[in-house]
Amino acid sequence: MKYLSFLFLLFCLTSKAQQKIKVKKEDNRFFFFQTGVKNDTVIKHKTDLFRIHFPDSAQQQFVIHIQNAQFIKTKNDSLFRLAYIPGMKYSLSKPDTAYIPLLEGICESSKNIVIVIKNIKTHKTILQNNFIVK
């Protein structure tokens, strides 16, 4: 038994084929969700708060397009209130240090709010949600 243990130890020490595992830390996850009761209806001061958080490494890669509403910043950095503004299109991005809503133009006025998150570099839609205003 000692002989086998010695051979195993000798084999492990002299083995040239060592495998290295490289872990690349890349966190491209983002959070976008309605706080409180989650549904497709937005009611002022009840279900109009949304949590938006992009990782530091990807903040400048995403833009949020909103039709018939605008995100308004609250005291919390990642918490936004969705304000119903019929007929207007806004976008929200973080170019430097703060999320800045930009007026993009007009759209068809309706009770439907469309929120689209896009990757700026690839021009692909990452997420699209539709909400109804009450």
GROMACS .gro file of C-alpha atoms in nm:
model
  134
    1MET     CA    1   0.000   0.000   0.000
    2LYS     CA    2   0.284   0.241   0.080
    3TYR     CA    3   0.437   0.157  -0.254
    4LEU     CA    4   0.120   0.253  -0.443
    5SER     CA    5   0.087   0.579  -0.250
    6PHE     CA    6   0.448   0.664  -0.326
    7LEU     CA    7   0.401   0.591  -0.699
    8PHE     CA    8   0.087   0.803  -0.711
    9LEU     CA    9   0.263   1.094  -0.538
   10LEU     CA   10   0.563   1.058  -0.770
   11PHE     CA   11   0.335   1.052  -1.073
   12CYS     CA   12   0.152   1.366  -0.960
   13LEU     CA   13   0.474   1.556  -0.897
   14THR     CA   14   0.642   1.461  -1.224
   15SER     CA   15   0.340   1.497  -1.447
   16LYS     CA   16   0.397   1.766  -1.709
   17ALA     CA   17   0.036   1.791  -1.817
   18GLN     CA   18  -0.109   2.032  -1.568
   19GLN     CA   19  -0.442   2.179  -1.648
   20LYS     CA   20  -0.512   2.540  -1.573
   21ILE     CA   21  -0.858   2.675  -1.545
   22LYS     CA   22  -0.899   3.038  -1.637
   23VAL     CA   23  -1.207   3.213  -1.517
   24LYS     CA   24  -1.307   3.526  -1.701
   25LYS     CA   25  -1.523   3.743  -1.482
   26GLU     CA   26  -1.782   3.906  -1.700
   27ASP     CA   27  -2.111   4.015  -1.558
   28ASN     CA   28  -2.345   4.137  -1.830
   29ARG     CA   29  -2.659   4.077  -1.629
   30PHE     CA   30  -2.896   4.364  -1.589
   31PHE     CA   31  -3.202   4.406  -1.374
   32PHE     CA   32  -3.524   4.555  -1.500
   33PHE     CA   33  -3.839   4.475  -1.310
   34GLN     CA   34  -4.148   4.629  -1.161
   35THR     CA   35  -4.134   4.656  -0.783
   36GLY     CA   36  -4.425   4.552  -0.566
   37VAL     CA   37  -4.710   4.374  -0.742
   38LYS     CA   38  -4.583   4.269  -1.084
   39ASN     CA   39  -4.834   4.283  -1.365
   40ASP     CA   40  -4.885   4.448  -1.701
   41THR     CA   41  -5.085   4.739  -1.557
   42VAL     CA   42  -4.927   5.063  -1.438
   43ILE     CA   43  -5.122   5.251  -1.172
   44LYS     CA   44  -4.986   5.584  -1.049
   45HIS     CA   45  -4.820   5.557  -0.704
   46LYS     CA   46  -4.904   5.185  -0.680
   47THR     CA   47  -4.733   4.988  -0.955
   48ASP     CA   48  -4.528   5.257  -1.127
   49LEU     CA   49  -4.188   5.192  -0.964
   50PHE     CA   50  -3.925   5.002  -1.160
   51ARG     CA   51  -3.578   4.885  -1.062
   52ILE     CA   52  -3.320   4.937  -1.336
   53HIS     CA   53  -2.961   4.831  -1.282
   54PHE     CA   54  -2.689   4.769  -1.536
   55PRO     CA   55  -2.342   4.646  -1.436
   56ASP     CA   56  -2.068   4.909  -1.442
   57SER     CA   57  -1.893   4.737  -1.731
   58ALA     CA   58  -2.205   4.748  -1.951
   59GLN     CA   59  -2.381   5.072  -1.855
   60GLN     CA   60  -2.287   5.252  -2.174
   61GLN     CA   61  -2.390   4.959  -2.393
   62PHE     CA   62  -2.765   4.980  -2.328
   63VAL     CA   63  -3.039   5.230  -2.404
   64ILE     CA   64  -3.402   5.216  -2.294
   65HIS     CA   65  -3.667   5.344  -2.537
   66ILE     CA   66  -4.008   5.433  -2.392
   67GLN     CA   67  -4.330   5.523  -2.576
   68ASN     CA   68  -4.613   5.711  -2.400
   69ALA     CA   69  -4.419   5.744  -2.075
   70GLN     CA   70  -4.096   5.861  -1.916
   71PHE     CA   71  -3.881   5.724  -1.633
   72ILE     CA   72  -3.830   5.976  -1.357
   73LYS     CA   73  -3.539   5.932  -1.119
   74THR     CA   74  -3.613   5.887  -0.749
   75LYS     CA   75  -3.382   5.925  -0.449
   76ASN     CA   76  -3.259   5.569  -0.501
   77ASP     CA   77  -3.001   5.533  -0.783
   78SER     CA   78  -3.163   5.231  -0.941
   79LEU     CA   79  -3.531   5.302  -0.871
   80PHE     CA   80  -3.738   5.493  -1.128
   81ARG     CA   81  -4.101   5.603  -1.142
   82LEU     CA   82  -4.279   5.550  -1.473
   83ALA     CA   83  -4.478   5.865  -1.554
   84TYR     CA   84  -4.749   5.834  -1.818
   85ILE     CA   85  -4.701   6.100  -2.089
   86PRO     CA   86  -4.925   6.018  -2.386
   87GLY     CA   87  -4.788   6.074  -2.735
   88MET     CA   88  -4.423   6.119  -2.636
   89LYS     CA   89  -4.117   5.900  -2.691
   90TYR     CA   90  -3.819   5.908  -2.456
   91SER     CA   91  -3.493   5.724  -2.424
   92LEU     CA   92  -3.289   5.664  -2.112
   93SER     CA   93  -2.916   5.597  -2.111
   94LYS     CA   94  -2.618   5.646  -1.884
   95PRO     CA   95  -2.346   5.820  -2.083
   96ASP     CA   96  -2.133   5.943  -1.793
   97THR     CA   97  -2.252   5.939  -1.436
   98ALA     CA   98  -2.630   5.972  -1.440
   99TYR     CA   99  -2.928   5.838  -1.627
  100ILE     CA  100  -3.054   6.115  -1.852
  101PRO     CA  101  -3.398   6.095  -2.017
  102LEU     CA  102  -3.392   6.232  -2.371
  103LEU     CA  103  -3.697   6.339  -2.569
  104GLU     CA  104  -3.693   6.150  -2.897
  105GLY     CA  105  -4.015   6.274  -3.053
  106ILE     CA  106  -4.378   6.186  -3.073
  107CYS     CA  107  -4.566   5.860  -3.112
  108GLU     CA  108  -4.928   5.754  -3.135
  109SER     CA  109  -5.104   5.855  -2.815
  110SER     CA  110  -5.252   5.555  -2.636
  111LYS     CA  111  -5.290   5.387  -2.298
  112ASN     CA  112  -5.018   5.137  -2.398
  113ILE     CA  113  -4.663   5.195  -2.277
  114VAL     CA  114  -4.389   5.019  -2.470
  115ILE     CA  115  -4.046   4.978  -2.308
  116VAL     CA  116  -3.760   4.844  -2.521
  117ILE     CA  117  -3.405   4.782  -2.397
  118LYS     CA  118  -3.148   4.770  -2.678
  119ASN     CA  119  -2.778   4.699  -2.699
  120ILE     CA  120  -2.618   5.003  -2.863
  121LYS     CA  121  -2.323   4.811  -3.007
  122THR     CA  122  -2.517   4.525  -3.166
  123HIS     CA  123  -2.846   4.715  -3.228
  124LYS     CA  124  -3.034   4.413  -3.093
  125THR     CA  125  -3.342   4.429  -2.875
  126ILE     CA  126  -3.262   4.268  -2.541
  127LEU     CA  127  -3.603   4.308  -2.378
  128GLN     CA  128  -3.942   4.448  -2.472
  129ASN     CA  129  -4.234   4.496  -2.230
  130ASN     CA  130  -4.580   4.636  -2.290
  131PHE     CA  131  -4.785   4.792  -2.011
  132ILE     CA  132  -5.136   4.935  -1.987
  133VAL     CA  133  -5.205   5.255  -1.794
  134LYS     CA  134  -5.502   5.280  -1.558
   0.00000   0.00000   0.00000
